CSV table of C-alpha atoms in Angstrom, one decimal:
chain,number,residue,atom,x,y,z
A,5,UNK,CA,-0.2,-21.5,-2.1
A,6,UNK,CA,0.9,-24.0,-1.2
A,7,UNK,CA,4.9,-25.5,-1.0
A,8,UNK,CA,6.0,-26.2,-4.3
A,9,UNK,CA,8.1,-29.1,-2.4
A,10,UNK,CA,10.6,-31.0,-4.9
A,11,UNK,CA,11.2,-34.6,-5.3
A,12,UNK,CA,14.4,-35.2,-2.5
A,13,UNK,CA,16.3,-36.9,-5.9
A,14,UNK,CA,15.3,-33.0,-7.8
A,15,UNK,CA,17.4,-31.5,-5.4
A,16,UNK,CA,20.4,-33.7,-5.3
A,17,UNK,CA,20.6,-33.5,-9.3
A,18,UNK,CA,20.6,-29.4,-9.6
A,19,UNK,CA,23.4,-28.5,-6.9
A,20,UNK,CA,24.5,-26.2,-9.1
A,21,UNK,CA,22.9,-22.6,-11.6
A,22,UNK,CA,23.0,-19.7,-14.1
A,23,UNK,CA,21.3,-17.9,-15.5
A,24,UNK,CA,20.8,-16.9,-19.4
A,25,UNK,CA,18.8,-14.0,-20.3
A,26,UNK,CA,16.9,-13.6,-23.1
A,27,UNK,CA,14.9,-11.4,-24.4
A,28,UNK,CA,11.2,-10.8,-23.3
A,29,UNK,CA,7.4,-9.3,-23.6
A,30,UNK,CA,6.2,-7.8,-20.9
A,31,UNK,CA,3.0,-8.7,-22.5
A,32,UNK,CA,4.2,-13.0,-21.3
A,33,UNK,CA,4.3,-11.6,-17.3
A,34,UNK,CA,1.0,-11.4,-15.2
A,35,UNK,CA,0.4,-10.8,-11.0
A,36,UNK,CA,-1.6,-12.4,-9.4
A,37,UNK,CA,-4.0,-10.3,-6.8
A,38,UNK,CA,-4.5,-12.1,-3.6
A,39,UNK,CA,-6.6,-10.5,-0.9
A,40,UNK,CA,-5.7,-12.5,2.5
A,41,UNK,CA,-5.2,-8.2,4.4
A,42,UNK,CA,-7.1,-5.5,5.6
A,43,UNK,CA,-4.8,-2.9,4.8
A,44,UNK,CA,-5.0,-3.0,1.0
A,45,UNK,CA,-6.3,0.0,-1.5
A,46,UNK,CA,-9.4,-0.7,-3.1
A,47,UNK,CA,-9.8,-2.0,-6.5
A,48,UNK,CA,-10.1,0.5,-8.4
A,49,UNK,CA,-6.6,1.5,-7.5
A,50,UNK,CA,-4.5,-1.8,-7.7
A,51,UNK,CA,-6.2,-2.1,-11.1
A,52,UNK,CA,-4.9,1.6,-12.2
A,53,UNK,CA,-1.1,0.5,-10.6
A,54,UNK,CA,-1.2,-2.3,-13.0
A,55,UNK,CA,-2.1,-0.3,-15.2
A,56,UNK,CA,0.9,1.9,-14.5
A,57,UNK,CA,3.4,-0.4,-14.6
A,58,UNK,CA,2.7,-2.5,-17.1
A,59,UNK,CA,1.1,-5.0,-15.9
A,60,UNK,CA,-0.6,-6.7,-18.6
A,61,UNK,CA,-2.2,-9.9,-16.6
A,62,UNK,CA,-4.3,-10.5,-13.1
A,63,UNK,CA,-5.7,-13.4,-11.4
A,64,UNK,CA,-8.3,-13.5,-8.7
A,65,UNK,CA,-9.0,-16.3,-6.3
A,66,UNK,CA,-12.1,-15.5,-6.3
A,67,UNK,CA,-15.6,-14.6,-8.3
A,68,UNK,CA,-14.8,-11.3,-6.2
A,69,UNK,CA,-17.4,-8.2,-7.5
A,70,UNK,CA,-14.9,-5.3,-6.8
A,71,UNK,CA,-12.3,-7.0,-8.5
A,72,UNK,CA,-14.1,-7.2,-12.1
A,73,UNK,CA,-16.0,-3.9,-12.2
A,74,UNK,CA,-12.8,-2.6,-11.3
A,75,UNK,CA,-11.5,-4.5,-14.2
A,76,UNK,CA,-13.8,-3.9,-16.7
A,77,UNK,CA,-12.6,-2.3,-19.8
A,78,UNK,CA,-8.9,-1.7,-18.5
A,79,UNK,CA,-7.6,-4.4,-20.9
A,80,UNK,CA,-5.7,-6.6,-18.4
A,81,UNK,CA,-6.3,-9.8,-18.8
A,82,UNK,CA,-7.7,-12.2,-16.4
A,83,UNK,CA,-7.4,-15.2,-14.7
A,84,UNK,CA,-11.0,-16.2,-12.3
A,85,UNK,CA,-10.6,-19.1,-9.9
A,86,UNK,CA,-14.2,-20.1,-8.6
A,87,UNK,CA,-13.1,-20.7,-5.3
A,88,UNK,CA,-12.1,-24.3,-4.0
A,89,UNK,CA,-15.2,-23.6,-1.6
A,90,UNK,CA,-17.0,-23.8,-4.6
A,91,UNK,CA,-15.5,-26.8,-6.7
A,92,UNK,CA,-17.7,-29.3,-4.7
A,93,UNK,CA,-21.3,-27.4,-6.3
A,94,UNK,CA,-20.0,-27.0,-10.5
A,95,UNK,CA,-19.3,-30.8,-9.8
A,96,UNK,CA,-22.8,-31.7,-8.7
A,97,UNK,CA,-25.1,-30.9,-12.1
A,98,UNK,CA,-24.5,-28.1,-15.2
A,99,UNK,CA,-27.5,-25.7,-13.2
A,100,UNK,CA,-24.8,-24.8,-10.4
A,101,UNK,CA,-21.9,-24.2,-13.2
A,102,UNK,CA,-24.8,-22.4,-15.8
A,103,UNK,CA,-26.0,-20.6,-12.1
A,104,UNK,CA,-22.4,-19.9,-11.3
A,105,UNK,CA,-21.1,-18.7,-15.0
A,106,UNK,CA,-24.8,-16.1,-14.9
A,107,UNK,CA,-23.7,-14.7,-11.6
A,108,UNK,CA,-20.1,-14.5,-11.9
A,109,UNK,CA,-18.6,-14.6,-16.0
A,110,UNK,CA,-21.6,-13.4,-18.2
A,111,UNK,CA,-21.9,-9.4,-16.4
A,112,UNK,CA,-19.1,-8.2,-16.7
A,113,UNK,CA,-17.8,-10.5,-20.2
A,114,UNK,CA,-15.7,-9.3,-22.7
A,115,UNK,CA,-15.7,-5.9,-21.0
A,116,UNK,CA,-13.7,-8.0,-18.7
A,117,UNK,CA,-10.5,-9.9,-19.9
A,118,UNK,CA,-11.7,-13.9,-18.5
A,119,UNK,CA,-8.9,-16.1,-19.8
A,120,UNK,CA,-9.2,-18.8,-18.2
A,121,UNK,CA,-10.9,-19.9,-15.1
A,122,UNK,CA,-9.9,-22.2,-12.2
A,123,UNK,CA,-11.4,-24.6,-11.3
A,124,UNK,CA,-9.6,-25.2,-8.0
A,125,UNK,CA,-6.4,-24.2,-6.5
A,126,UNK,CA,-3.7,-27.0,-5.1
A,127,UNK,CA,-6.7,-28.9,-4.8
A,128,UNK,CA,-6.0,-32.0,-2.5
A,129,UNK,CA,-7.4,-35.3,-1.0
A,130,UNK,CA,-11.1,-35.8,-1.7
A,131,UNK,CA,-11.2,-32.2,-3.2
A,132,UNK,CA,-9.5,-33.3,-6.4
A,133,UNK,CA,-12.3,-36.1,-7.4
A,134,UNK,CA,-14.8,-32.6,-8.4
A,135,UNK,CA,-12.4,-31.4,-10.5
A,136,UNK,CA,-12.8,-32.9,-13.6
A,137,UNK,CA,-16.8,-33.0,-13.0
A,138,UNK,CA,-16.6,-29.5,-12.0
A,139,UNK,CA,-14.4,-28.5,-14.9
A,140,UNK,CA,-17.0,-30.4,-17.4
A,141,UNK,CA,-20.4,-28.6,-16.6
A,142,UNK,CA,-18.5,-25.0,-16.6
A,143,UNK,CA,-17.6,-25.7,-20.2
A,144,UNK,CA,-21.2,-27.2,-20.7
A,145,UNK,CA,-22.2,-24.3,-19.1
A,146,UNK,CA,-19.7,-21.8,-21.3
A,147,UNK,CA,-20.5,-22.3,-23.8
A,148,UNK,CA,-24.8,-22.7,-23.7
A,149,UNK,CA,-23.9,-18.8,-23.0
A,150,UNK,CA,-21.9,-18.3,-25.5
A,151,UNK,CA,-19.0,-17.9,-23.7
A,152,UNK,CA,-17.2,-21.1,-24.9
A,153,UNK,CA,-14.5,-18.4,-26.0
A,154,UNK,CA,-12.7,-18.8,-22.5
A,155,UNK,CA,-10.9,-22.1,-21.6
A,156,UNK,CA,-11.3,-24.0,-17.9
A,157,UNK,CA,-8.6,-25.7,-16.1
A,158,UNK,CA,-7.7,-26.1,-12.9
A,159,UNK,CA,-4.5,-24.9,-11.0
A,160,UNK,CA,-1.9,-27.5,-9.3
A,161,UNK,CA,0.6,-27.8,-6.6
A,162,UNK,CA,4.8,-28.6,-8.6
A,163,UNK,CA,4.3,-32.0,-6.6
A,164,UNK,CA,1.7,-33.1,-8.7
A,165,UNK,CA,5.1,-34.2,-10.5
A,166,UNK,CA,6.2,-37.1,-9.3
A,167,UNK,CA,10.5,-38.0,-11.0
A,168,UNK,CA,10.9,-34.1,-11.9
A,169,UNK,CA,14.7,-35.1,-12.0
A,170,UNK,CA,15.8,-34.9,-14.9
A,171,UNK,CA,13.3,-32.8,-15.9
A,172,UNK,CA,12.4,-35.8,-18.9
A,173,UNK,CA,11.2,-38.2,-16.6
A,174,UNK,CA,9.0,-35.6,-15.2
A,175,UNK,CA,5.3,-38.1,-14.4
A,176,UNK,CA,1.7,-37.2,-11.9
A,177,UNK,CA,1.5,-38.6,-9.0
A,178,UNK,CA,-2.0,-39.4,-9.0
A,179,UNK,CA,-4.3,-40.9,-11.5
A,180,UNK,CA,-6.7,-38.1,-11.1
A,181,UNK,CA,-4.6,-35.5,-13.0
A,182,UNK,CA,-4.2,-38.0,-16.1
A,183,UNK,CA,-8.6,-37.4,-16.7
A,184,UNK,CA,-8.1,-33.8,-16.1
A,185,UNK,CA,-4.7,-33.5,-19.2
A,186,UNK,CA,-6.9,-35.4,-21.4
A,187,UNK,CA,-10.1,-33.4,-20.8
A,188,UNK,CA,-7.4,-29.8,-21.5
A,189,UNK,CA,-6.8,-32.1,-24.2
A,190,UNK,CA,-9.8,-32.1,-26.5
A,191,UNK,CA,-10.8,-28.4,-25.2
A,192,UNK,CA,-7.4,-26.5,-26.0
A,193,UNK,CA,-7.3,-25.5,-22.9
A,194,UNK,CA,-3.8,-25.5,-20.8
A,195,UNK,CA,-2.8,-27.0,-17.7
A,196,UNK,CA,-2.3,-23.9,-14.3
A,197,UNK,CA,1.2,-25.4,-12.8
A,198,UNK,CA,1.8,-22.9,-9.6
A,199,UNK,CA,5.9,-23.3,-9.9
A,200,UNK,CA,8.6,-22.2,-6.6
A,201,UNK,CA,11.7,-22.7,-6.8
A,202,UNK,CA,11.6,-20.8,-3.7
A,203,UNK,CA,10.8,-24.2,-1.7
A,204,UNK,CA,12.4,-26.5,-3.7
A,205,UNK,CA,15.9,-24.6,-2.9
A,206,UNK,CA,14.5,-23.6,0.8
A,207,UNK,CA,14.4,-27.7,1.4
A,208,UNK,CA,17.8,-27.9,0.1
A,209,UNK,CA,19.7,-24.9,0.1
A,210,UNK,CA,23.0,-27.8,0.2
A,211,UNK,CA,22.5,-29.4,-3.2
A,212,UNK,CA,20.5,-26.5,-4.7
A,213,UNK,CA,22.5,-23.3,-5.5
A,214,UNK,CA,21.0,-19.9,-4.4
A,215,UNK,CA,22.0,-18.8,-7.6
A,216,UNK,CA,20.1,-21.5,-10.0
A,217,UNK,CA,17.1,-20.8,-7.7
A,218,UNK,CA,16.9,-16.9,-8.7
A,219,UNK,CA,17.9,-16.5,-12.9
A,220,UNK,CA,21.9,-15.9,-11.8
A,221,UNK,CA,25.2,-16.4,-13.4
A,222,UNK,CA,26.9,-20.6,-12.8
A,223,UNK,CA,27.1,-23.6,-14.1
A,224,UNK,CA,24.6,-25.8,-15.8
A,225,UNK,CA,22.5,-28.6,-15.5
A,226,UNK,CA,22.3,-31.2,-18.1
A,227,UNK,CA,19.3,-33.9,-18.7
A,228,UNK,CA,21.2,-36.8,-20.6
A,229,UNK,CA,17.5,-37.9,-21.8
A,230,UNK,CA,16.8,-35.2,-23.6
A,231,UNK,CA,19.6,-33.6,-24.2
A,232,UNK,CA,18.8,-30.7,-23.3
A,233,UNK,CA,20.9,-27.8,-21.1
A,234,UNK,CA,19.6,-25.8,-18.1
A,235,UNK,CA,20.3,-22.2,-16.9
A,236,UNK,CA,17.8,-22.5,-14.1
A,237,UNK,CA,15.9,-24.7,-11.5
A,238,UNK,CA,12.1,-22.6,-13.4
A,239,UNK,CA,12.9,-23.7,-16.4
A,240,UNK,CA,13.9,-27.5,-15.6
A,241,UNK,CA,10.6,-27.0,-13.2
A,242,UNK,CA,7.7,-26.4,-15.8
A,243,UNK,CA,9.8,-28.9,-18.0
A,244,UNK,CA,8.4,-31.4,-16.4
A,245,UNK,CA,5.0,-30.5,-15.8
A,246,UNK,CA,5.9,-30.7,-19.5
A,247,UNK,CA,6.7,-34.4,-19.6
A,248,UNK,CA,4.3,-34.8,-17.2
A,249,UNK,CA,1.6,-34.1,-18.9
A,250,UNK,CA,3.4,-36.3,-22.5
A,251,UNK,CA,3.5,-39.4,-20.7
A,252,UNK,CA,-0.3,-38.9,-19.3
A,253,UNK,CA,-1.1,-38.5,-23.0
A,254,UNK,CA,-1.9,-35.0,-23.5
A,255,UNK,CA,1.8,-33.7,-25.4
A,256,UNK,CA,-0.6,-30.3,-27.0
A,257,UNK,CA,-1.1,-28.6,-23.9
A,258,UNK,CA,0.3,-25.9,-22.0
A,259,UNK,CA,1.9,-25.2,-19.1
A,260,UNK,CA,0.8,-20.9,-18.1
A,261,UNK,CA,2.3,-20.5,-14.9
A,262,UNK,CA,-0.8,-19.6,-12.8
A,263,UNK,CA,1.5,-18.2,-10.0
A,264,UNK,CA,5.5,-18.6,-9.3
A,265,UNK,CA,7.6,-16.0,-6.4
A,266,UNK,CA,10.3,-15.3,-4.0
A,267,UNK,CA,9.5,-13.6,-0.5
A,268,UNK,CA,11.6,-11.1,0.6
A,269,UNK,CA,11.8,-10.7,4.3
A,270,UNK,CA,10.8,-13.1,7.4
A,271,UNK,CA,11.6,-16.7,6.2
A,272,UNK,CA,15.4,-18.7,4.9
A,273,UNK,CA,16.6,-17.1,2.2
A,274,UNK,CA,13.8,-14.9,2.4
A,275,UNK,CA,15.5,-10.9,1.3
A,276,UNK,CA,14.6,-7.9,-1.1
A,277,UNK,CA,17.2,-9.2,-1.9
A,278,UNK,CA,16.0,-12.7,-3.4
A,279,UNK,CA,13.2,-11.7,-4.4
A,280,UNK,CA,13.9,-8.8,-7.0
A,281,UNK,CA,17.0,-11.2,-8.4
A,282,UNK,CA,14.0,-13.8,-9.0
A,283,UNK,CA,10.7,-11.7,-10.1
A,284,UNK,CA,12.9,-9.4,-12.6
A,285,UNK,CA,14.3,-12.6,-14.0
A,286,UNK,CA,11.7,-13.9,-14.1
A,287,UNK,CA,10.0,-11.1,-16.0
A,288,UNK,CA,12.6,-10.6,-18.8
A,289,UNK,CA,13.0,-14.7,-19.2
A,290,UNK,CA,9.8,-16.1,-19.8
A,291,UNK,CA,9.4,-14.5,-23.2
A,292,UNK,CA,11.5,-16.9,-24.6
A,293,UNK,CA,10.0,-20.4,-22.9
A,294,UNK,CA,12.0,-23.4,-21.4
A,295,UNK,CA,14.6,-25.3,-23.1
A,296,UNK,CA,11.4,-28.6,-23.8
A,297,UNK,CA,9.0,-25.7,-25.3
A,298,UNK,CA,11.0,-22.4,-26.6
A,299,UNK,CA,7.8,-19.2,-27.0
A,300,UNK,CA,7.0,-16.8,-25.1
A,301,UNK,CA,5.2,-18.9,-21.6
A,302,UNK,CA,2.2,-17.3,-19.9
A,303,UNK,CA,4.2,-17.3,-16.0
A,304,UNK,CA,2.5,-14.7,-13.0
A,305,UNK,CA,4.1,-13.8,-10.4
A,306,UNK,CA,2.7,-14.1,-6.7
A,307,UNK,CA,2.0,-11.7,-5.6
A,308,UNK,CA,1.1,-7.8,-6.2
A,309,UNK,CA,0.8,-7.1,-2.4
A,310,UNK,CA,2.1,-8.2,1.5
A,311,UNK,CA,-1.0,-9.4,2.9
A,312,UNK,CA,-1.3,-9.7,6.8
A,313,UNK,CA,-3.6,-11.8,7.0
A,314,UNK,CA,-1.9,-14.7,5.1
A,315,UNK,CA,-1.7,-18.3,7.4
A,316,UNK,CA,0.7,-20.3,8.2
A,317,UNK,CA,5.5,-19.1,8.0
A,318,UNK,CA,5.9,-15.2,8.5
A,319,UNK,CA,7.5,-15.6,5.3
A,320,UNK,CA,3.5,-16.4,3.7
A,321,UNK,CA,2.7,-12.4,4.6
A,322,UNK,CA,5.5,-11.6,2.2
A,323,UNK,CA,5.0,-11.8,-1.5
A,324,UNK,CA,4.3,-9.8,-2.4
A,325,UNK,CA,6.4,-7.4,-5.1
A,326,UNK,CA,3.8,-3.4,-3.2
A,327,UNK,CA,3.2,-2.4,0.3
A,328,UNK,CA,-0.4,-2.6,0.8
A,329,UNK,CA,0.8,1.9,0.5
A,330,UNK,CA,1.4,0.9,-3.3
A,331,UNK,CA,5.2,1.7,-3.1
A,332,UNK,CA,7.6,-0.9,-3.9
A,333,UNK,CA,9.1,-3.6,-1.9
A,334,UNK,CA,12.5,-3.3,-4.7
A,335,UNK,CA,12.7,-2.1,-7.5
A,336,UNK,CA,11.0,-4.5,-10.2
A,337,UNK,CA,10.6,-2.8,-13.7
A,338,UNK,CA,7.6,-4.5,-16.3
A,339,UNK,CA,8.4,-2.8,-18.8
């Protein structure tokens, strides 16, 4: 999970906040299942926990055979990441992609409802040149295997979007994203985007109000260019991604929020109260979509568990909705 920094112009402009409660369906919300820890419950117990809480979507970050086996006939839909370490190999040839599909998809689908395959997560630097070839090869391999219903995408950091305030000014920073967007448009797949108001707020708390970042009540922000009013930072960030897709010539491509969350300890504004407000607010909000795109916005919360081996700042270990013993990190309601 990368730092979702927002351009300073965006941060300065979004200094007010509000929350408008919108009825939602739990079917809009999944939870990412990270496993960078040595104290997590077995995968079969994790799947049982998802089902008991009414969580109907999951994301895993590599083709974890234990998780895939546990998901059989669970009814939980899945984002399956290839793993960034596999991206260059999949980009190199269609045969490599075919081998990956035969090993990691065919044995499980359709008993495991694999909805999307993510060809990379927050890929940076020269490795970005492998994204489009890997996506094309995976699409070809899935089609050849009769698995074309599974959509291939990639998961981007929010800072792939430049000029993100007002939201209507959103544009992709790097040229390769135009190729990504147009490929998605041709296949009907969504763009996966990791959207973290937490990191935007952390970067500039003087100009972004906590209420605006956490779905709490407050004033609103208007985009004078498109006439839309924003009641939360999350919506403004998502609509900046939408605007970037439009400028890339892919206005029909959906956005799926493949990660979003708030930490509950060990960092700036990382409290159980703020995490509960954000994540419960997110669950209650996304069923109504954003001002630019109404309708349910498919969203995945990061993450299911606190992960004690996460690298980076200490706060990274505390994004979980649950502790490793399956007790809630704070009260949260999915159903």
